[in-house]
CSV table of C-alpha atoms and ligand atoms in Angstrom, one decimal:
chain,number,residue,atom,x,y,z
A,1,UNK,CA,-113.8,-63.1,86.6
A,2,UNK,CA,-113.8,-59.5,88.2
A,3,UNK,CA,-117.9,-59.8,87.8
A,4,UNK,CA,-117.9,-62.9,89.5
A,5,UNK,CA,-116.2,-61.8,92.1
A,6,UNK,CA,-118.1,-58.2,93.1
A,7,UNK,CA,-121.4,-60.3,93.0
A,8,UNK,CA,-120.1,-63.2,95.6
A,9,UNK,CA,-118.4,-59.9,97.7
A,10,UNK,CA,-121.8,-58.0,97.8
A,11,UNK,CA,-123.7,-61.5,98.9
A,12,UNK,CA,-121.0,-61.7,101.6
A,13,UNK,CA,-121.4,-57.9,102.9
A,14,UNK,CA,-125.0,-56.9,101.7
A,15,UNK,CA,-127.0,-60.5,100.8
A,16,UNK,CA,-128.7,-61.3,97.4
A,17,UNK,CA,-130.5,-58.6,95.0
A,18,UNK,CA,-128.1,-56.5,93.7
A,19,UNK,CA,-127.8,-54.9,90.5
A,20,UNK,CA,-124.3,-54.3,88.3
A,21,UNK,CA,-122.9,-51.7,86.3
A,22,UNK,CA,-120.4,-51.1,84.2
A,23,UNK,CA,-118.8,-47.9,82.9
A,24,UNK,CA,-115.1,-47.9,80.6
A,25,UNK,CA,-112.5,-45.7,80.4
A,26,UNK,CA,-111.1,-43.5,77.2
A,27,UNK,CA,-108.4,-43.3,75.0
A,28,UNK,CA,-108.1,-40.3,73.0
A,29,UNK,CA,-107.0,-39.7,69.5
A,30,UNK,CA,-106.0,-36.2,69.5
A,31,UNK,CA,-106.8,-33.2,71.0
A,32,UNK,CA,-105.7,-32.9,73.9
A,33,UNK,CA,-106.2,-30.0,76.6
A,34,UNK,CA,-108.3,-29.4,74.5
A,35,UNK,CA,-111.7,-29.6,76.4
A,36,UNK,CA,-111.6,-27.1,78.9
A,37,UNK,CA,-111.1,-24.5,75.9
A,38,UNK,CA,-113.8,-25.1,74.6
A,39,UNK,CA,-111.9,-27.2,71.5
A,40,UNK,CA,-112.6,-30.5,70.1
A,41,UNK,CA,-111.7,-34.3,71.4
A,42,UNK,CA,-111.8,-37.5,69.6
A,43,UNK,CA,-112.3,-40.1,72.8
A,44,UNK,CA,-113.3,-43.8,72.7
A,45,UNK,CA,-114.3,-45.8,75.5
A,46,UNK,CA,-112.1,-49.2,76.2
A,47,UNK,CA,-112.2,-52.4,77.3
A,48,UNK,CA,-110.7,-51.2,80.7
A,49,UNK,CA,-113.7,-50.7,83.2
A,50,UNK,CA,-114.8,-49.8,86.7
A,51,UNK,CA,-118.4,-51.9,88.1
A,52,UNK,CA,-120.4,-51.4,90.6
A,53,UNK,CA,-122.8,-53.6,92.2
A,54,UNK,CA,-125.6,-51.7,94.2
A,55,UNK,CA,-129.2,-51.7,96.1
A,56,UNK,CA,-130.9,-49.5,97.9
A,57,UNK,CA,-130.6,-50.0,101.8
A,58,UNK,CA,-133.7,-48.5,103.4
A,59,UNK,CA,-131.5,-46.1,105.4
A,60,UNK,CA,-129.7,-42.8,104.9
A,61,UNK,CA,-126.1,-44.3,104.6
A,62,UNK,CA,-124.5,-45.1,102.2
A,63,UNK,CA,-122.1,-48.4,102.7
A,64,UNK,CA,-119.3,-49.0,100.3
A,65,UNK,CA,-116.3,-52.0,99.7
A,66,UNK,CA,-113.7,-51.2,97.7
A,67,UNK,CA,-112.7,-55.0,96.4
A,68,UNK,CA,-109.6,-53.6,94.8
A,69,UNK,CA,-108.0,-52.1,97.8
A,70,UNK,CA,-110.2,-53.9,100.2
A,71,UNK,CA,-110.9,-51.1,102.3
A,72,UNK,CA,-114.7,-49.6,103.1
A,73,UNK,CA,-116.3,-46.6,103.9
A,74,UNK,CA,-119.6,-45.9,105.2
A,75,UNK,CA,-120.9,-42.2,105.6
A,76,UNK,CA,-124.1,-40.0,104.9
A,77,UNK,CA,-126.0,-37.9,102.1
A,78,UNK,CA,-125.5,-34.3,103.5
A,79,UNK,CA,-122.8,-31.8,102.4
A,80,UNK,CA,-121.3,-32.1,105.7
A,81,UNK,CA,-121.1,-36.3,105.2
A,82,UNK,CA,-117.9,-35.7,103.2
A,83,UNK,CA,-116.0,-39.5,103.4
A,84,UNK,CA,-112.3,-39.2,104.7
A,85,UNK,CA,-111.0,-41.5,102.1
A,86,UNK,CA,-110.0,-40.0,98.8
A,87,UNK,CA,-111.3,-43.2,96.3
A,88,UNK,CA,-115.1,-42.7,98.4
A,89,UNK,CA,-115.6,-38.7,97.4
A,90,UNK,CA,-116.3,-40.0,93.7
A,91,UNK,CA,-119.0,-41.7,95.2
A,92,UNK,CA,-120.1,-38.8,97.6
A,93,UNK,CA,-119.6,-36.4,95.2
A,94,UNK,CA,-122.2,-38.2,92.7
A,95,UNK,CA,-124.4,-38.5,95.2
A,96,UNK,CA,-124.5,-34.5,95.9
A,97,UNK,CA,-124.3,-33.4,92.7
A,98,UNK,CA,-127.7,-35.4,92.1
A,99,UNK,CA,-129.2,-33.9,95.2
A,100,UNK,CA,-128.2,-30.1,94.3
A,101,UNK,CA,-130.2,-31.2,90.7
A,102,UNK,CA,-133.5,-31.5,93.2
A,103,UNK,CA,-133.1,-35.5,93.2
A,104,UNK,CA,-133.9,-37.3,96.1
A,105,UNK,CA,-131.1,-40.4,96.6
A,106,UNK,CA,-132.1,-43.0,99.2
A,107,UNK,CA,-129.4,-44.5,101.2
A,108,UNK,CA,-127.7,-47.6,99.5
A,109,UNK,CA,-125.1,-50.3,99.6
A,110,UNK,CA,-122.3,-50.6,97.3
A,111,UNK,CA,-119.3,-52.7,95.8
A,112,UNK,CA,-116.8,-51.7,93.4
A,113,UNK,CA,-114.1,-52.4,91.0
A,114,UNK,CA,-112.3,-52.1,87.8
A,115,UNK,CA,-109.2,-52.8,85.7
A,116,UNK,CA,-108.8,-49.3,84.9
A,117,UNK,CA,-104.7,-48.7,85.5
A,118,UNK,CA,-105.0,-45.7,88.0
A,119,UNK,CA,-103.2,-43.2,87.0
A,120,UNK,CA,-102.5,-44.3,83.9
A,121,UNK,CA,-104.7,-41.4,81.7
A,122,UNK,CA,-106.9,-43.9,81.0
A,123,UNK,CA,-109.6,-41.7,83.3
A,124,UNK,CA,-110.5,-44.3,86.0
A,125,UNK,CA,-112.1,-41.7,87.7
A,126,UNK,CA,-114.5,-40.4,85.2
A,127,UNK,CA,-115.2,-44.7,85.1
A,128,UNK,CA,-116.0,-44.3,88.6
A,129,UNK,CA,-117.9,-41.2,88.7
A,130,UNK,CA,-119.8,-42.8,85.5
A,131,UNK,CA,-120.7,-46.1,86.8
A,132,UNK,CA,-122.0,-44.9,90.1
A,133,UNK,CA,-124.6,-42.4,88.0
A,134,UNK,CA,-125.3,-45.1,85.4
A,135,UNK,CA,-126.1,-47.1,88.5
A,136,UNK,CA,-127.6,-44.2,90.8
A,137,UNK,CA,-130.2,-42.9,87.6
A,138,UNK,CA,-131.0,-46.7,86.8
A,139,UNK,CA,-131.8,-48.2,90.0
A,140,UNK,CA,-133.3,-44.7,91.2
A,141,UNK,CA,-135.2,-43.5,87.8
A,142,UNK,CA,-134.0,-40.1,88.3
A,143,UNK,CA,-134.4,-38.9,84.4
A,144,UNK,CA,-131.1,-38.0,83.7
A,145,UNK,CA,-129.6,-38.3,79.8
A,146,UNK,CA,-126.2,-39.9,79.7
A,147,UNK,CA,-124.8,-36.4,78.8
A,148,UNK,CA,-126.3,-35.4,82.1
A,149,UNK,CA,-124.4,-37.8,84.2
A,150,UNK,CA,-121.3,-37.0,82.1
A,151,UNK,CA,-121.9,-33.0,83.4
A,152,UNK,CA,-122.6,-34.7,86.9
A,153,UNK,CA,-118.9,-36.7,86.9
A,154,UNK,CA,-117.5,-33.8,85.9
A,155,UNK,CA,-119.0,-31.3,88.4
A,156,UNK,CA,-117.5,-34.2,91.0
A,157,UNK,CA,-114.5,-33.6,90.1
A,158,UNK,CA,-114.8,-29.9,90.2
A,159,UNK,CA,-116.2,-29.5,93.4
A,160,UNK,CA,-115.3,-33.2,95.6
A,161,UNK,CA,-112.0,-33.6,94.1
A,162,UNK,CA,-110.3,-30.8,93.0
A,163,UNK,CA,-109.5,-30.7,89.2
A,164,UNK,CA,-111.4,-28.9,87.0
A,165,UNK,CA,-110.8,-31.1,84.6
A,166,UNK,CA,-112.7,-30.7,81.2
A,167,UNK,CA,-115.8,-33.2,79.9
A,168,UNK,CA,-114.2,-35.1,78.0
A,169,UNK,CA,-113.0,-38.2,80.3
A,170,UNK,CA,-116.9,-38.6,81.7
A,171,UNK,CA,-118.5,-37.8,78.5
A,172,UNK,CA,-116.6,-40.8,76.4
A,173,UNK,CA,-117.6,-43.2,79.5
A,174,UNK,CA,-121.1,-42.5,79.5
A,175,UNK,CA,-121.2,-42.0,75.8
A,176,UNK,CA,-118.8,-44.1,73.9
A,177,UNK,CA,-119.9,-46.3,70.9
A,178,UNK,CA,-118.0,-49.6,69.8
A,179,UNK,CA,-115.4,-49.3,67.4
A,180,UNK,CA,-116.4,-45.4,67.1
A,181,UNK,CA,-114.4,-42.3,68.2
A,182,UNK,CA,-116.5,-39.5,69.3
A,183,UNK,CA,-115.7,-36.4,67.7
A,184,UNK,CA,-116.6,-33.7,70.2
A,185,UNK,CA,-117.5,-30.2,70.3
A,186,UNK,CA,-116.6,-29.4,74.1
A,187,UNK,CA,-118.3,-25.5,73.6
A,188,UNK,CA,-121.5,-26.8,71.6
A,189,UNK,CA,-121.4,-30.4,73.4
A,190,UNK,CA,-122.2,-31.7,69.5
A,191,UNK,CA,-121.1,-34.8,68.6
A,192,UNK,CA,-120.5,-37.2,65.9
A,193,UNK,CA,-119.5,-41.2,65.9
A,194,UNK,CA,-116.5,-41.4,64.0
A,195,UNK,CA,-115.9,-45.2,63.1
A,196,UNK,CA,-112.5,-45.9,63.5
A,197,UNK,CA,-111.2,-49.1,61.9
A,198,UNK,CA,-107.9,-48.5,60.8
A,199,UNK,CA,-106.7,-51.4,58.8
A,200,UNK,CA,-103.3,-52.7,59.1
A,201,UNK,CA,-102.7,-51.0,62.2
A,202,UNK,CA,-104.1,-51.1,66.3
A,203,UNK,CA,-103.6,-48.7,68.4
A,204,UNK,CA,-101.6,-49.7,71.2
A,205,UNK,CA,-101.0,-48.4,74.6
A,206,UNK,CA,-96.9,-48.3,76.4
A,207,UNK,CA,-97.4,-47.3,80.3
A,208,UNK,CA,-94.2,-45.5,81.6
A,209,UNK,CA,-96.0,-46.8,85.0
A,210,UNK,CA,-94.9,-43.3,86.8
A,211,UNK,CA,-96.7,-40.3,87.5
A,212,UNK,CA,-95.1,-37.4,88.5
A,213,UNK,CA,-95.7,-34.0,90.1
A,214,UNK,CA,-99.1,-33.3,91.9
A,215,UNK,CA,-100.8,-33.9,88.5
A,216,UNK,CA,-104.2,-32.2,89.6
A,217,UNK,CA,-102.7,-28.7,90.8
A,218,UNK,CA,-100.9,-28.6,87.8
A,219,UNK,CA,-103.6,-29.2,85.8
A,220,UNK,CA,-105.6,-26.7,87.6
A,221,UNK,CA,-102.1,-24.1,86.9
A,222,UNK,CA,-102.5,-25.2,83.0
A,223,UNK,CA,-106.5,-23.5,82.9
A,224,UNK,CA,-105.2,-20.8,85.0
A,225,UNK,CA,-102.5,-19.7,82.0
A,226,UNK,CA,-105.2,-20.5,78.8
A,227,UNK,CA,-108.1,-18.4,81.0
A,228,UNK,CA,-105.2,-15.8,81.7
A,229,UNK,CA,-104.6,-15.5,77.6
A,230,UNK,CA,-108.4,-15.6,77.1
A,231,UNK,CA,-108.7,-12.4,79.6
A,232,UNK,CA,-106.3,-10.4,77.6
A,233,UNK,CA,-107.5,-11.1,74.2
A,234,UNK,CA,-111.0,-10.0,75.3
A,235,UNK,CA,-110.4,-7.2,76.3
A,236,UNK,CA,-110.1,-6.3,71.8
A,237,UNK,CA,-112.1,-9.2,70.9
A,238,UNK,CA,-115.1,-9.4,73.9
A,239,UNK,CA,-116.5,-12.4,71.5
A,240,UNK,CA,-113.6,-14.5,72.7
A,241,UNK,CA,-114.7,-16.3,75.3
A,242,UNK,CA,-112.4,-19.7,75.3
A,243,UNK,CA,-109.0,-20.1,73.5
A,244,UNK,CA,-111.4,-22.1,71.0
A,245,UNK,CA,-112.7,-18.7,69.6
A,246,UNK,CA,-109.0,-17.2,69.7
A,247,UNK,CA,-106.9,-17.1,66.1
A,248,UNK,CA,-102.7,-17.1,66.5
A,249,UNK,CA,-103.3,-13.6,65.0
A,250,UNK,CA,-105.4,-12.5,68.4
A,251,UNK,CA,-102.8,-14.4,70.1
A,252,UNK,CA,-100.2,-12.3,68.6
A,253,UNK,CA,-101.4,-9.3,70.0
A,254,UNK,CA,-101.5,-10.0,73.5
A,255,UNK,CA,-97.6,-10.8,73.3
A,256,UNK,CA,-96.5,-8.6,75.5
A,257,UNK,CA,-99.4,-8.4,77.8
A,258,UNK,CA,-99.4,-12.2,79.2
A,259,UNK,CA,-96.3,-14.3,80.7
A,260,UNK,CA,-94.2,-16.2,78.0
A,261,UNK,CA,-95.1,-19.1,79.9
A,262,UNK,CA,-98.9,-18.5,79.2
A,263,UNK,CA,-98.4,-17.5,75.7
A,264,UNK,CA,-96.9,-20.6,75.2
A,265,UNK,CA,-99.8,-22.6,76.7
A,266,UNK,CA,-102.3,-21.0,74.8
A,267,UNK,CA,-100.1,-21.0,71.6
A,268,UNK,CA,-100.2,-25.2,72.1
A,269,UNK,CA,-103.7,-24.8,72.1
A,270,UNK,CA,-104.5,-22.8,69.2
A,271,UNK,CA,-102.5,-24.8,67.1
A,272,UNK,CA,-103.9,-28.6,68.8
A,273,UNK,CA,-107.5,-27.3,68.1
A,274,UNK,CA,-106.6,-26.9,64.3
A,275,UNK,CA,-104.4,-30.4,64.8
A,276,UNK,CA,-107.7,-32.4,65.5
A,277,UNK,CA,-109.5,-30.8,62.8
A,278,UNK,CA,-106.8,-31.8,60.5
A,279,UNK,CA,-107.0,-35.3,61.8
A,280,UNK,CA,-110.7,-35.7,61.2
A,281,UNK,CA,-109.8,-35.0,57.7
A,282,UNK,CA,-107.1,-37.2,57.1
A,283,UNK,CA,-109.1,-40.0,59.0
A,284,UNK,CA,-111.9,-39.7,56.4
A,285,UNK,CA,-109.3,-40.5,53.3
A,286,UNK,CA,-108.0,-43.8,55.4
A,287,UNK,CA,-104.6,-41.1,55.7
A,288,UNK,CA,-103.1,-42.7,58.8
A,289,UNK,CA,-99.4,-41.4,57.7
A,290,UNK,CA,-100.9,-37.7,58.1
A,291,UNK,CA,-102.7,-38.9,61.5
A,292,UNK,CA,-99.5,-40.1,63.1
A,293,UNK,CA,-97.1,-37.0,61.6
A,294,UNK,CA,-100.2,-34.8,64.3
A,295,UNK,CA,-99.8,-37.3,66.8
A,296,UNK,CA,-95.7,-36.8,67.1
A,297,UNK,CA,-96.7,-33.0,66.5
A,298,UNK,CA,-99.4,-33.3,69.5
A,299,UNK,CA,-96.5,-34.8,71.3
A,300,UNK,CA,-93.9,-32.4,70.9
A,301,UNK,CA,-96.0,-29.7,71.5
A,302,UNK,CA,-97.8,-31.2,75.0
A,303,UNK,CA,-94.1,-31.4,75.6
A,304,UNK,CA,-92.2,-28.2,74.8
A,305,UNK,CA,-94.9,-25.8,75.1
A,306,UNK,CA,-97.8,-27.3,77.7
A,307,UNK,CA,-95.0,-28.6,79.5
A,308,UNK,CA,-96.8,-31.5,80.8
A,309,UNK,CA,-94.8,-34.5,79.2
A,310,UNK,CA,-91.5,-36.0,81.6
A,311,UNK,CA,-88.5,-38.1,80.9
A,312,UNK,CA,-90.0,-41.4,80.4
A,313,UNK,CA,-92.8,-40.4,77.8
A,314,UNK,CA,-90.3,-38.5,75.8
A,315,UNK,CA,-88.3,-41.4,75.9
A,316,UNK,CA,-91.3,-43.6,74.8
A,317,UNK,CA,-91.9,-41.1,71.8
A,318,UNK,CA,-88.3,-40.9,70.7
A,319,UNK,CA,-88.2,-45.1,70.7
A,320,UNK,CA,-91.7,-45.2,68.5
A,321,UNK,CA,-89.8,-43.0,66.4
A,322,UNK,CA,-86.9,-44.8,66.0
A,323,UNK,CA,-88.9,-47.9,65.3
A,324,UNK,CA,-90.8,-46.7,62.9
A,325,UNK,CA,-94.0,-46.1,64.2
A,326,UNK,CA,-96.5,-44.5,62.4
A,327,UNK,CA,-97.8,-41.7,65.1
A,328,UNK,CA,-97.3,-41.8,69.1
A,329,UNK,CA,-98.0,-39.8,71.9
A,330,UNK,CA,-98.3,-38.7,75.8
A,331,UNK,CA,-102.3,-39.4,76.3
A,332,UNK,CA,-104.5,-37.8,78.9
A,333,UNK,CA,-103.6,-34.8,81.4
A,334,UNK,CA,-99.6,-35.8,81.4
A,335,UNK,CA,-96.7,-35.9,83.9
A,336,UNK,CA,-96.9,-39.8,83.6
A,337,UNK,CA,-99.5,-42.5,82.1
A,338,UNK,CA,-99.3,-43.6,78.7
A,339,UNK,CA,-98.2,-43.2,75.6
A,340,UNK,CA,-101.0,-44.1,72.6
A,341,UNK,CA,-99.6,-45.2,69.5
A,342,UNK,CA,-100.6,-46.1,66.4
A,343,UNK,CA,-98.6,-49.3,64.9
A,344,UNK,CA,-98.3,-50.5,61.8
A,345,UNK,CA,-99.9,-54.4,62.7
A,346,UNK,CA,-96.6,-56.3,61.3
A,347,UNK,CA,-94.0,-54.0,63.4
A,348,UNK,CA,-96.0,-54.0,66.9
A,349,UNK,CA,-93.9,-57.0,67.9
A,350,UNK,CA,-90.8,-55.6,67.6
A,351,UNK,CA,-91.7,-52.0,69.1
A,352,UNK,CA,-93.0,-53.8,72.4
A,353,UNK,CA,-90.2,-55.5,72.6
A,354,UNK,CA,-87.5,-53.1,71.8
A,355,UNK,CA,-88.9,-50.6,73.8
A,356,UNK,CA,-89.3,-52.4,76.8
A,357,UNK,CA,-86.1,-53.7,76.8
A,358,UNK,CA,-84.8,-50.4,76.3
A,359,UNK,CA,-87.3,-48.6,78.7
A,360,UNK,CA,-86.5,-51.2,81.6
A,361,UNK,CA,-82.3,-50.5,81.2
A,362,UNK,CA,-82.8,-47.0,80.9
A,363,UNK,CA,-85.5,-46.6,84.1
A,364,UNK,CA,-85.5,-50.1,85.9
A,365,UNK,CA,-89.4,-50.0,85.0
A,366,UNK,CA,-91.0,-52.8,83.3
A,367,UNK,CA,-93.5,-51.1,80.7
A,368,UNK,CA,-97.3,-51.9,81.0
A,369,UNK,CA,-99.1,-52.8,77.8
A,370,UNK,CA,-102.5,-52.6,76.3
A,371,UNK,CA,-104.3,-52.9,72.9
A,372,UNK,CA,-107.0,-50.7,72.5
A,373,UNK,CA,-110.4,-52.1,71.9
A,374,UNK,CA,-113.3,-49.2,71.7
A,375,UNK,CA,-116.2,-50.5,73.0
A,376,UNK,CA,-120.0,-49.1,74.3
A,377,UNK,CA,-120.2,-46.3,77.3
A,378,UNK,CA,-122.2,-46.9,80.6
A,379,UNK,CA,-124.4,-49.7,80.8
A,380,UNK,CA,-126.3,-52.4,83.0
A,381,UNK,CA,-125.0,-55.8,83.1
A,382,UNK,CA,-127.9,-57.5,84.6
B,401,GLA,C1,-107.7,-35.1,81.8
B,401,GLA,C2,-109.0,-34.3,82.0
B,401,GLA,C3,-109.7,-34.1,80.7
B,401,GLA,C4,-108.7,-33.5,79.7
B,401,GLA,C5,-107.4,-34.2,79.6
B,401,GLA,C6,-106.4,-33.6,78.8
B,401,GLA,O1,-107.9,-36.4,81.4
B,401,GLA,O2,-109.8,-35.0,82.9
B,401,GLA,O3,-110.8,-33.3,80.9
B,401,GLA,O4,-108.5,-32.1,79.9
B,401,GLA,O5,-106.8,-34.4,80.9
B,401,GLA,O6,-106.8,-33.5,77.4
């Protein structure tokens, strides 16, 4: 067991007395790109995790193992510390982001770990980010709530790794509920626990295993376009202050002021916004043919107009189609990862297999899959 093995690796490196975390990653619903516009998200927190083990050291270092890629890094708690290894600025960037809140983190050792697919838009990252402040908060009583440490992963991200991403990844980690979806209000940070037992069907994860493009700097190019559209629909409506507070009539008049490109962007957004709203509805009436119909819309839109879809997800969609399955679509920021879909429980056989055979001959890929279980945010193991 993964567990087993961080404790009997931190014995090795750092001796006895050391305390483990665990913090999952997300699936998400609907609403998508979302986040950053101040929309709604409907995330869960899975089975897939990243742990930590930790103790405090007595110095002013901070010693970490990677057990995955068995590498480690060992550097300090100033700004100017900054680790050379890209997986150690989640750690670092924790770390600073606590300090510019006035904390005072002592030097300590660290293992982690996970089964989070990297890569895969199952947010391993904001599982990272979240189980070292889990950890960090716990072992140091700093006083922060868990939607504190979500803002603190985020902020990480922002400022140590360079995508300013939205909340949502780091907020389902620290937050998530089993067998709940959290219904989230990214501009108000309100939230509701949406339980989400869909019977007769599972939700079940197809991994093209690819990742194009340099996902975060197009990600980054994505906010630039929706804060672009937000500018010029300000300057008649000055209440607008995310595409969230934007109608497609608003939109409409900015036509000719913004690049087609943009317009398009924001357009997806607009319209995704109203999508999740829609799919809160049909969720409450047990309507999982209306949820899937917005998932393939979710899809096609990502695709044509937020252009962040590729080949082998579109071909992932088009097969769930084909095989009759109730609602797919591209999860997470894009240009690779998953698809989620939601399957009828008697035809999941035959999907997995159909489209993996069909996915391997078309790519050479072999298809990564994973049923979804929602399970509880952040928390101590021992
Ligand atoms: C990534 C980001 C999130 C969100 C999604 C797209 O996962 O980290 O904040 O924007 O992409 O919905």
């Amino acid at each position: 067991m993964r567990t087993l093995k961080i404790k009997e690796k931190f014995e090795e490196l750092f001796g006895f007395g050391g305390v483990l975390y665990t913090s999952p990653g997300r699936i998400n619903l609907i609403g998508e790109h979302t986040d950053y516009n101040g929309g709604f998200v409907l995330p869960g927190a899975i089975d897939k995790a990243m742990y930590c083990e930790i103790k405090p050291n007595g110095t002013d270092k901070i010693k970490v193992y990677a057990l995955d890629l068995d590498e480690s890094s060992e550097f300090g708690l100033k700004e100017e510390d900054k680790p050379k290894e890209s997986w150690a600025k989640y750690i670092f960037g924790v770390v600073r982001e606590m300090t510019k809140k006035g904390k005072k983190i002592p030097g300590f050792n660290i293992v982690i770990s996970g089964d989070v697919p990297l890569g895969a838009g199952m947010s391993s990252s904001a599982a990272l980010e979240s189980v070292v402040g889990y950890a960090l908060n716990d072992q140091f009583q700093l006083g922060f709530t868990r939607q504190e440490l979500a803002a603190i992963g985020q902020a990480t991200e922002h400022n140590y790794v360079g995508v300013k991403c939205g909340i949502m990844d780091q907020f389902a980690s620290c937050m998530g509920k089993e067998a709940s979806l959290i219904r989230l209000d990214c501009r108000s940070l309100e939230y509701e626990y949406i339980p989400f037992h869909p019977k007769g069907y599972k939700l079940v994860l197809l991994n093209t295993c690819v990742t194009h493009e340099l996902a975060s700097s197009a990600y980054n190019k994505r906010r630039e376009s929706c804060e672009k559209v937000v500018e010029a629909i300000a300057e008649k409506h000055p209440e607008v202050k995310h595409l969230r507070d934007a109608n497609p009539d608003m939109l409409r008049e900015v036509k000719d002021k913004v690049s087609a490109e943009d317009y398009l962007r924001a357009e997806f957004v607009i319209e995704e916004i109203q999508r999740l709203l829609d799919t809160c509805e049909a969720l409450k009436k047990d309507d999982y043919d209306t949820v899937g119909k917005k998932m393939y819309e979710t899809h096609k839109g990502l695709s044509e107009k937020y252009e962040v879809s590729c080949r082998e997800l579109d071909f992932l969609n088009d097969k769930a189609k084909e095989l009759g399955v109730t609602g797919s679509r591209v999860m997470g920021g894009g240009f690779g990862g998953c698809t989620i879909n939601l399957v009828k429980e008697d035809c999941i056989d035959e999907f997995v297999k159909k489209a993996s055979e069909d996915y391997e001959k078309e790519f050479g890929i072999q298809l990564k899959i994973y049923d979804v279980v929602i399970k509880d945010g952040a928390k101590r193991l021992d």
